[in-house]
Amino acid sequence: MRLKAVLDAFVGGVGAMLLLAVGYLVEAPQSAAAATSIHVDPLSQPIGAAENWPAHNADADETAFSRLDQISTTTVGRLGLAWSMDLPEISLEGTPLAVDGVLYFTGGQATVYAVEGVSGKLLWKYDPQSWKFYPQKIGFALGANRGVAYGDGRVYVGLRDGRLVALDPKSGSVLWSTETVGANTPEVISGAPRFFKHKVIMGSSGAETGIRCAVSAFDAATGKLVWRFYTTPGTPEQTRGDPTMEMAAATWDNEYWKKGTGGVVWDGITLDAGLNRIYIGTSNSATSGSEIRSPRGGDTLFTASVVALDADTGKYVWHYQETPRDIWDFDSAMQMTLANLVIDGTKREVLMHAPKNGFFYVLDRVTGKLISAEKFGKVTWADHIDLKTGRPVETPNARYESGDLLMWPTPLGAHSWQSQAFSPRTGLLYLPYMQLGMHMKRAEDPGQIGYNGMSIRPYAPDPLDGKGALIAWDPVRQKAAWKVQLDTLWNGGAMATAGDLVFEGAGDGNFSAYDARTGGTLWRFYAGMGINGAPMTYSVGDRQYVAVLAGYGGGAPAWGETVDAGWSYKGQRRLLTFALDGKAVLPPSRPRFTPVKALDDPSLKLDPADVAAGEKLYMRCVLCHGVELHGVGGPAPDLRESQIALHPNSLWSVVHEGALIQNGMPPFANITRDQVNQIYAYIRFGARKLAAKQQAEAAKH
Ligand code: CA
């Protein structure tokens, strides 16, 4: 159950099937220019960012669009590396902010960096030392933090241990620190906070840990709690007299509050200045078996939903549930982008959303009513969304009533936290898409906390399974305008600019600029490591820069070979910054597909019973060290080449005593000496197997 908490924080719930498998989990446009005037209302406020990139996805509307156009379709050929900065991080998946020439970004352990935008000079670094404050929590959310917020002259960061901290942007010193979820809960933070009207808005991660989840607003000056909205109902006493929670509670059964309700807000929070609202996207429930949560057929509100709240009070305004009675871990926690679109001749204030479940939703954000919804990729769990009722029309056996189902997408999602970008110039939304299918099976105990379904590994009978794409989606016509096929499943987020470019990094290490109207590749740079973060752009003086955090990992290890893009934990992580006529040279990095150097001591005798027991225990390690010992560039090393794992004593000091806690390796205080010896046996067995395979291959040549 603790492990499951890690999952959402990483990638929104991937990998639990692996745990369950071993019984661990008990516990367009219009083509081109014409589109601008027809689809998008350019009034009200300027869309996107300019010289600063002040918010996680550029602006309050979460467009990930910049009005800068020095780097454009005509000049991008001159784009070159301005500077780079190698970073001692276990993972990078955030998006930097740029404020007045300074970049602010986070590493995987929520370390905050402030760097001079023109030179890459480090100004300060803040280490939250979660290992010191909450050692029991550092086992959650290893390697996942997506960035900071900025406002009222402060930098805000949510920490893995659940603290929210305000920093002085000049010095990095702590101005205030507050607990968002409490020290004794299993919740963590992986998402970026949002700043809005002198408040900092923060959710959390860990839906499956049996908790009731909330999103909270804190006073930006003091850190004091201003309001809190629970996304799911509490006990009857907590719910009584609150009409919103009474409405939600009527959709749950079976003393649901005892098992935990979930519904975390782990990523998407969008601010609406015009309507003075905050939109949140919620995750799945803690209990996956819908027949346990709501045997009478209730929707278990507000899981897998978009909810609109009053920005001043946090009071409920409306909700739209995208996946009623979810049993597939279809989080709706993804980024929501606001725009004004002309649909059927009428200007509509819309919210655009592409959650895990594979449908692209256009909602009327004034009322919360569905305008349209279409599949943006391979989706088999539902046939379509009924526009009258707003509900999905599920396909036969979608809830694996027969006991087995091959379905698309998976709990990894057709889209996850990787940023989407919307260009008001093209009217297109650029979406990082992932295609993957898998078998779902009924669990023996549908009431358990965890998935109702499982599979040892994703099943990929479709040639495009295990591959991602960048899709340019026309939200008015609800269809793709173009699509760039990628070789890797796990890629970076997108950014669009007024230079009519779309930038995206890929898992194969290529950072590319595409023509926003056609998808043509106009520029490409090999970063020397896989990219999961989203790019951003800013200007200092008269020069425009584009920056991206590179370094493969995050939640990748949980999906094993499916996401193996050939990277190693030992590959560096770095910040790359580009400008026209940039001439900097990239330092060398570990080449892709560098073989694991399996270490074996042939004289060592292994007891098969120890190996088997160790394999089961190792399931607690897969999220960072990789499935079946196969490290895929995640936040921890491949143990088959680890010197520490060569000796039971050194393994004990790391696993039990926490010798590497400052590096992010949590101590497992309850693990016994015998158990560590069993894990040791399993690692040695795996290393020997790999060494033998490598020797056999070498002999062939
Ligand atoms: Ca989830």
XYZ file of N, CA and C and ligand atoms in Angstrom, residues 4 7-8 12-14 207-208 264 266 283-285 329-331 356 411 451, ligand 1:
58
model
N 2.120 1.959 -3.505
C 1.151 2.506 -4.442
C 1.132 4.025 -4.360
N 3.131 5.817 -6.847
C 2.826 5.713 -8.265
C 2.265 6.976 -8.859
N 1.265 7.533 -8.220
C 0.671 8.722 -8.792
C 1.677 9.842 -8.861
N 1.289 9.247 -12.279
C -0.155 9.206 -12.239
C -0.686 7.802 -12.203
N -0.038 6.926 -11.511
C -0.669 5.647 -11.221
C -0.144 4.478 -12.026
N 0.927 4.633 -12.726
C 1.402 3.487 -13.468
C 2.004 2.461 -12.534
N -3.447 9.001 -4.186
C -4.874 8.659 -4.109
C -5.108 7.276 -3.535
N -4.193 6.351 -3.837
C -4.450 4.950 -3.515
C -4.030 4.575 -2.101
N -7.127 12.675 -5.640
C -6.090 13.694 -5.438
C -5.982 14.639 -6.630
N -3.223 15.984 -8.279
C -1.766 15.837 -8.302
C -1.073 16.616 -9.407
N -8.015 12.665 -9.415
C -7.558 11.323 -9.779
C -8.660 10.295 -9.536
N -8.264 9.056 -9.694
C -9.116 7.919 -9.371
C -9.337 7.828 -7.861
N -10.157 6.832 -7.478
C -10.438 6.604 -6.061
C -9.381 5.701 -5.442
N -8.109 3.323 -13.322
C -7.132 4.348 -12.935
C -7.012 5.435 -13.995
N -8.155 5.876 -14.492
C -8.154 6.964 -15.461
C -8.242 8.303 -14.731
N -7.107 8.751 -14.250
C -7.047 10.065 -13.614
C -7.515 11.147 -14.573
N -6.342 10.856 -18.942
C -5.801 9.532 -19.240
C -6.718 8.689 -20.118
N -3.480 2.192 -17.549
C -3.392 3.157 -16.436
C -2.271 4.184 -16.592
N -5.554 -1.664 -7.800
C -6.305 -1.897 -9.017
C -7.236 -3.082 -8.912
Ca -4.107 7.447 -10.400
